[in-house]
Amino acid sequence: MGQTPAQKAAQAARGQQPKKRPGKAQREAIKRAQAAKKKAGGGKPAAKKAVPLPRGSVRAAYPGACPACFKDYAKGEVITKVTDGWGHPGCAPRQPSAAEREFARNKARIESGETFRGQKPPYWRRGASPSSTRPAR
């Protein structure tokens, strides 16, 4: 939007000069300087990317002490649920993986006799054919 001649006169009376747009050569020089500044890493510092926390962990709202190792942790440090409260993630008991849980379940079934081998008839003999192990009718 342009200024009326009266507005221009009032600005001149106050000592303000109207801003002039830089010429094409000046604009190109400014763009080159900005590009060089960006390439050199100048300007605004890059914002830090938020690192996702491990599942079940939070940042400490206030300083405290880990109940497992009795060492202090600072405000903002990553903490997780341990046996008696909140503490260092390394002090928490390790959770077994899905494969380890499956292995433990299968082992318990074998040891308790729930599997097929645990349900064999008492007359079963190793190395003999099923027909020779059956009692006569």
PDB file of C-alpha atoms in Angstrom:
ATOM      1  CA  MET A   1       0.000   0.000   0.000  1.00  0.00           C
ATOM      2  CA  GLY A   2       1.330   3.358  -0.980  1.00  0.00           C
ATOM      3  CA  GLN A   3       1.542   6.439   1.160  1.00  0.00           C
ATOM      4  CA  THR A   4      -0.259   9.645   0.392  1.00  0.00           C
ATOM      5  CA  PRO A   5       1.833  12.753  -0.293  1.00  0.00           C
ATOM      6  CA  ALA A   6       0.751  14.147   3.097  1.00  0.00           C
ATOM      7  CA  GLN A   7       2.068  11.038   4.886  1.00  0.00           C
ATOM      8  CA  LYS A   8       5.345  11.260   2.985  1.00  0.00           C
ATOM      9  CA  ALA A   9       5.713  14.943   3.961  1.00  0.00           C
ATOM     10  CA  ALA A  10       4.993  14.117   7.619  1.00  0.00           C
ATOM     11  CA  GLN A  11       7.687  11.418   7.592  1.00  0.00           C
ATOM     12  CA  ALA A  12      10.191  13.785   6.027  1.00  0.00           C
ATOM     13  CA  ALA A  13       9.389  16.381   8.693  1.00  0.00           C
ATOM     14  CA  ARG A  14      10.103  13.820  11.425  1.00  0.00           C
ATOM     15  CA  GLY A  15      13.400  12.976   9.790  1.00  0.00           C
ATOM     16  CA  GLN A  16      12.403   9.526   8.550  1.00  0.00           C
ATOM     17  CA  GLN A  17      13.286   8.544   5.046  1.00  0.00           C
ATOM     18  CA  PRO A  18      11.086   6.085   3.222  1.00  0.00           C
ATOM     19  CA  LYS A  19      12.748   2.668   2.967  1.00  0.00           C
ATOM     20  CA  LYS A  20      13.927   1.790  -0.486  1.00  0.00           C
ATOM     21  CA  ARG A  21      14.026  -1.739  -1.791  1.00  0.00           C
ATOM     22  CA  PRO A  22      17.588  -2.893  -2.545  1.00  0.00           C
ATOM     23  CA  GLY A  23      18.507  -3.328  -6.182  1.00  0.00           C
ATOM     24  CA  LYS A  24      18.792  -6.670  -7.945  1.00  0.00           C
ATOM     25  CA  ALA A  25      22.573  -6.846  -7.477  1.00  0.00           C
ATOM     26  CA  GLN A  26      22.231  -6.136  -3.760  1.00  0.00           C
ATOM     27  CA  ARG A  27      19.486  -8.764  -3.342  1.00  0.00           C
ATOM     28  CA  GLU A  28      21.651 -11.411  -5.019  1.00  0.00           C
ATOM     29  CA  ALA A  29      24.623 -10.475  -2.827  1.00  0.00           C
ATOM     30  CA  ILE A  30      22.431 -10.792   0.296  1.00  0.00           C
ATOM     31  CA  LYS A  31      21.179 -14.232  -0.841  1.00  0.00           C
ATOM     32  CA  ARG A  32      24.752 -15.430  -1.474  1.00  0.00           C
ATOM     33  CA  ALA A  33      25.843 -14.225   1.970  1.00  0.00           C
ATOM     34  CA  GLN A  34      22.882 -15.981   3.636  1.00  0.00           C
ATOM     35  CA  ALA A  35      23.606 -19.218   1.754  1.00  0.00           C
ATOM     36  CA  ALA A  36      27.282 -19.099   2.774  1.00  0.00           C
ATOM     37  CA  LYS A  37      26.271 -18.458   6.386  1.00  0.00           C
ATOM     38  CA  LYS A  38      23.907 -21.450   6.324  1.00  0.00           C
ATOM     39  CA  LYS A  39      26.551 -23.682   4.763  1.00  0.00           C
ATOM     40  CA  ALA A  40      29.126 -22.639   7.367  1.00  0.00           C
ATOM     41  CA  GLY A  41      26.706 -23.537  10.157  1.00  0.00           C
ATOM     42  CA  GLY A  42      26.032 -20.012  11.314  1.00  0.00           C
ATOM     43  CA  GLY A  43      22.656 -18.552  12.162  1.00  0.00           C
ATOM     44  CA  LYS A  44      20.195 -20.117  14.544  1.00  0.00           C
ATOM     45  CA  PRO A  45      21.356 -23.261  16.313  1.00  0.00           C
ATOM     46  CA  ALA A  46      19.505 -26.372  15.215  1.00  0.00           C
ATOM     47  CA  ALA A  47      16.864 -27.597  17.627  1.00  0.00           C
ATOM     48  CA  LYS A  48      17.749 -30.809  19.443  1.00  0.00           C
ATOM     49  CA  LYS A  49      15.707 -33.793  18.355  1.00  0.00           C
ATOM     50  CA  ALA A  50      13.815 -35.429  21.188  1.00  0.00           C
ATOM     51  CA  VAL A  51      15.276 -38.858  21.898  1.00  0.00           C
ATOM     52  CA  PRO A  52      12.516 -41.336  22.687  1.00  0.00           C
ATOM     53  CA  LEU A  53      12.729 -42.848  26.152  1.00  0.00           C
ATOM     54  CA  PRO A  54      12.721 -46.603  26.693  1.00  0.00           C
ATOM     55  CA  ARG A  55       9.289 -48.067  27.405  1.00  0.00           C
ATOM     56  CA  GLY A  56       8.282 -47.586  31.044  1.00  0.00           C
ATOM     57  CA  SER A  57      10.858 -44.838  31.665  1.00  0.00           C
ATOM     58  CA  VAL A  58      10.366 -41.162  32.494  1.00  0.00           C
ATOM     59  CA  ARG A  59      12.558 -38.165  33.193  1.00  0.00           C
ATOM     60  CA  ALA A  60      12.890 -37.397  36.900  1.00  0.00           C
ATOM     61  CA  ALA A  61      10.800 -34.394  37.951  1.00  0.00           C
ATOM     62  CA  TYR A  62      13.027 -33.882  40.987  1.00  0.00           C
ATOM     63  CA  PRO A  63      16.305 -35.346  42.278  1.00  0.00           C
ATOM     64  CA  GLY A  64      16.206 -38.527  44.317  1.00  0.00           C
ATOM     65  CA  ALA A  65      18.003 -41.743  45.211  1.00  0.00           C
ATOM     66  CA  CYS A  66      17.753 -45.153  43.580  1.00  0.00           C
ATOM     67  CA  PRO A  67      16.393 -47.698  46.110  1.00  0.00           C
ATOM     68  CA  ALA A  68      18.353 -50.545  44.485  1.00  0.00           C
ATOM     69  CA  CYS A  69      21.894 -49.097  44.447  1.00  0.00           C
ATOM     70  CA  PHE A  70      21.423 -46.126  46.857  1.00  0.00           C
ATOM     71  CA  LYS A  71      23.075 -43.720  44.382  1.00  0.00           C
ATOM     72  CA  ASP A  72      21.552 -40.314  43.679  1.00  0.00           C
ATOM     73  CA  TYR A  73      20.001 -39.286  40.381  1.00  0.00           C
ATOM     74  CA  ALA A  74      19.548 -35.702  39.195  1.00  0.00           C
ATOM     75  CA  LYS A  75      16.453 -33.900  37.995  1.00  0.00           C
ATOM     76  CA  GLY A  76      15.810 -34.683  34.324  1.00  0.00           C
ATOM     77  CA  GLU A  77      17.716 -37.994  34.384  1.00  0.00           C
ATOM     78  CA  VAL A  78      15.985 -41.052  32.896  1.00  0.00           C
ATOM     79  CA  ILE A  79      14.521 -43.298  35.601  1.00  0.00           C
ATOM     80  CA  THR A  80      12.321 -46.380  35.567  1.00  0.00           C
ATOM     81  CA  LYS A  81      10.271 -48.443  38.003  1.00  0.00           C
ATOM     82  CA  VAL A  82      12.435 -50.734  40.153  1.00  0.00           C
ATOM     83  CA  THR A  83      11.356 -53.115  42.923  1.00  0.00           C
ATOM     84  CA  ASP A  84      10.837 -50.533  45.687  1.00  0.00           C
ATOM     85  CA  GLY A  85      10.176 -47.331  43.699  1.00  0.00           C
ATOM     86  CA  TRP A  86      11.902 -45.355  40.950  1.00  0.00           C
ATOM     87  CA  GLY A  87      15.583 -45.660  40.090  1.00  0.00           C
ATOM     88  CA  HIS A  88      18.223 -46.183  37.419  1.00  0.00           C
ATOM     89  CA  PRO A  89      17.189 -48.283  34.394  1.00  0.00           C
ATOM     90  CA  GLY A  90      20.251 -50.503  34.914  1.00  0.00           C
ATOM     91  CA  CYS A  91      19.121 -51.346  38.443  1.00  0.00           C
ATOM     92  CA  ALA A  92      15.718 -52.662  37.311  1.00  0.00           C
ATOM     93  CA  PRO A  93      15.340 -56.424  36.949  1.00  0.00           C
ATOM     94  CA  ARG A  94      15.767 -57.508  33.339  1.00  0.00           C
ATOM     95  CA  GLN A  95      12.590 -58.567  31.568  1.00  0.00           C
ATOM     96  CA  PRO A  96      12.971 -61.833  29.618  1.00  0.00           C
ATOM     97  CA  SER A  97      12.319 -61.770  25.873  1.00  0.00           C
ATOM     98  CA  ALA A  98       9.372 -63.564  24.295  1.00  0.00           C
ATOM     99  CA  ALA A  99      11.606 -66.470  23.247  1.00  0.00           C
ATOM    100  CA  GLU A 100      12.978 -66.828  26.785  1.00  0.00           C
ATOM    101  CA  ARG A 101       9.443 -66.827  28.236  1.00  0.00           C
ATOM    102  CA  GLU A 102       8.346 -69.503  25.731  1.00  0.00           C
ATOM    103  CA  PHE A 103      11.398 -71.625  26.576  1.00  0.00           C
ATOM    104  CA  ALA A 104      10.654 -71.385  30.312  1.00  0.00           C
ATOM    105  CA  ARG A 105       6.995 -72.352  29.735  1.00  0.00           C
ATOM    106  CA  ASN A 106       7.974 -75.373  27.646  1.00  0.00           C
ATOM    107  CA  LYS A 107      10.590 -76.458  30.183  1.00  0.00           C
ATOM    108  CA  ALA A 108       8.051 -76.265  32.997  1.00  0.00           C
ATOM    109  CA  ARG A 109       5.566 -78.353  30.958  1.00  0.00           C
ATOM    110  CA  ILE A 110       8.197 -81.027  30.304  1.00  0.00           C
ATOM    111  CA  GLU A 111       9.294 -81.148  33.935  1.00  0.00           C
ATOM    112  CA  SER A 112       5.711 -81.382  35.200  1.00  0.00           C
ATOM    113  CA  GLY A 113       4.874 -84.229  32.791  1.00  0.00           C
ATOM    114  CA  GLU A 114       2.278 -82.367  30.693  1.00  0.00           C
ATOM    115  CA  THR A 115       3.945 -83.293  27.397  1.00  0.00           C
ATOM    116  CA  PHE A 116       3.335 -86.431  25.346  1.00  0.00           C
ATOM    117  CA  ARG A 117       6.409 -88.137  26.773  1.00  0.00           C
ATOM    118  CA  GLY A 118       5.127 -87.528  30.249  1.00  0.00           C
ATOM    119  CA  GLN A 119       1.862 -89.308  29.347  1.00  0.00           C
ATOM    120  CA  LYS A 120       3.381 -92.560  28.081  1.00  0.00           C
ATOM    121  CA  PRO A 121       1.842 -95.755  29.330  1.00  0.00           C
ATOM    122  CA  PRO A 122       3.798 -97.602  32.015  1.00  0.00           C
ATOM    123  CA  TYR A 123       4.530-100.552  29.700  1.00  0.00           C
ATOM    124  CA  TRP A 124       6.324 -98.356  27.110  1.00  0.00           C
ATOM    125  CA  ARG A 125       9.933 -99.461  26.514  1.00  0.00           C
ATOM    126  CA  ARG A 126      12.544 -97.443  24.686  1.00  0.00           C
ATOM    127  CA  GLY A 127      13.657 -98.976  21.392  1.00  0.00           C
ATOM    128  CA  ALA A 128      10.785-101.410  21.121  1.00  0.00           C
ATOM    129  CA  SER A 129       8.031-101.143  18.550  1.00  0.00           C
ATOM    130  CA  PRO A 130       4.556-100.179  19.788  1.00  0.00           C
ATOM    131  CA  SER A 131       3.163-103.588  18.848  1.00  0.00           C
ATOM    132  CA  SER A 132       5.633-105.440  21.053  1.00  0.00           C
ATOM    133  CA  THR A 133       4.983-103.216  24.070  1.00  0.00           C
ATOM    134  CA  ARG A 134       1.210-103.693  24.244  1.00  0.00           C
ATOM    135  CA  PRO A 135      -0.085-106.136  26.791  1.00  0.00           C
ATOM    136  CA  ALA A 136      -1.928-109.142  25.361  1.00  0.00           C
ATOM    137  CA  ARG A 137      -5.708-108.891  25.335  1.00  0.00           C
TER     138      ARG A 137
END
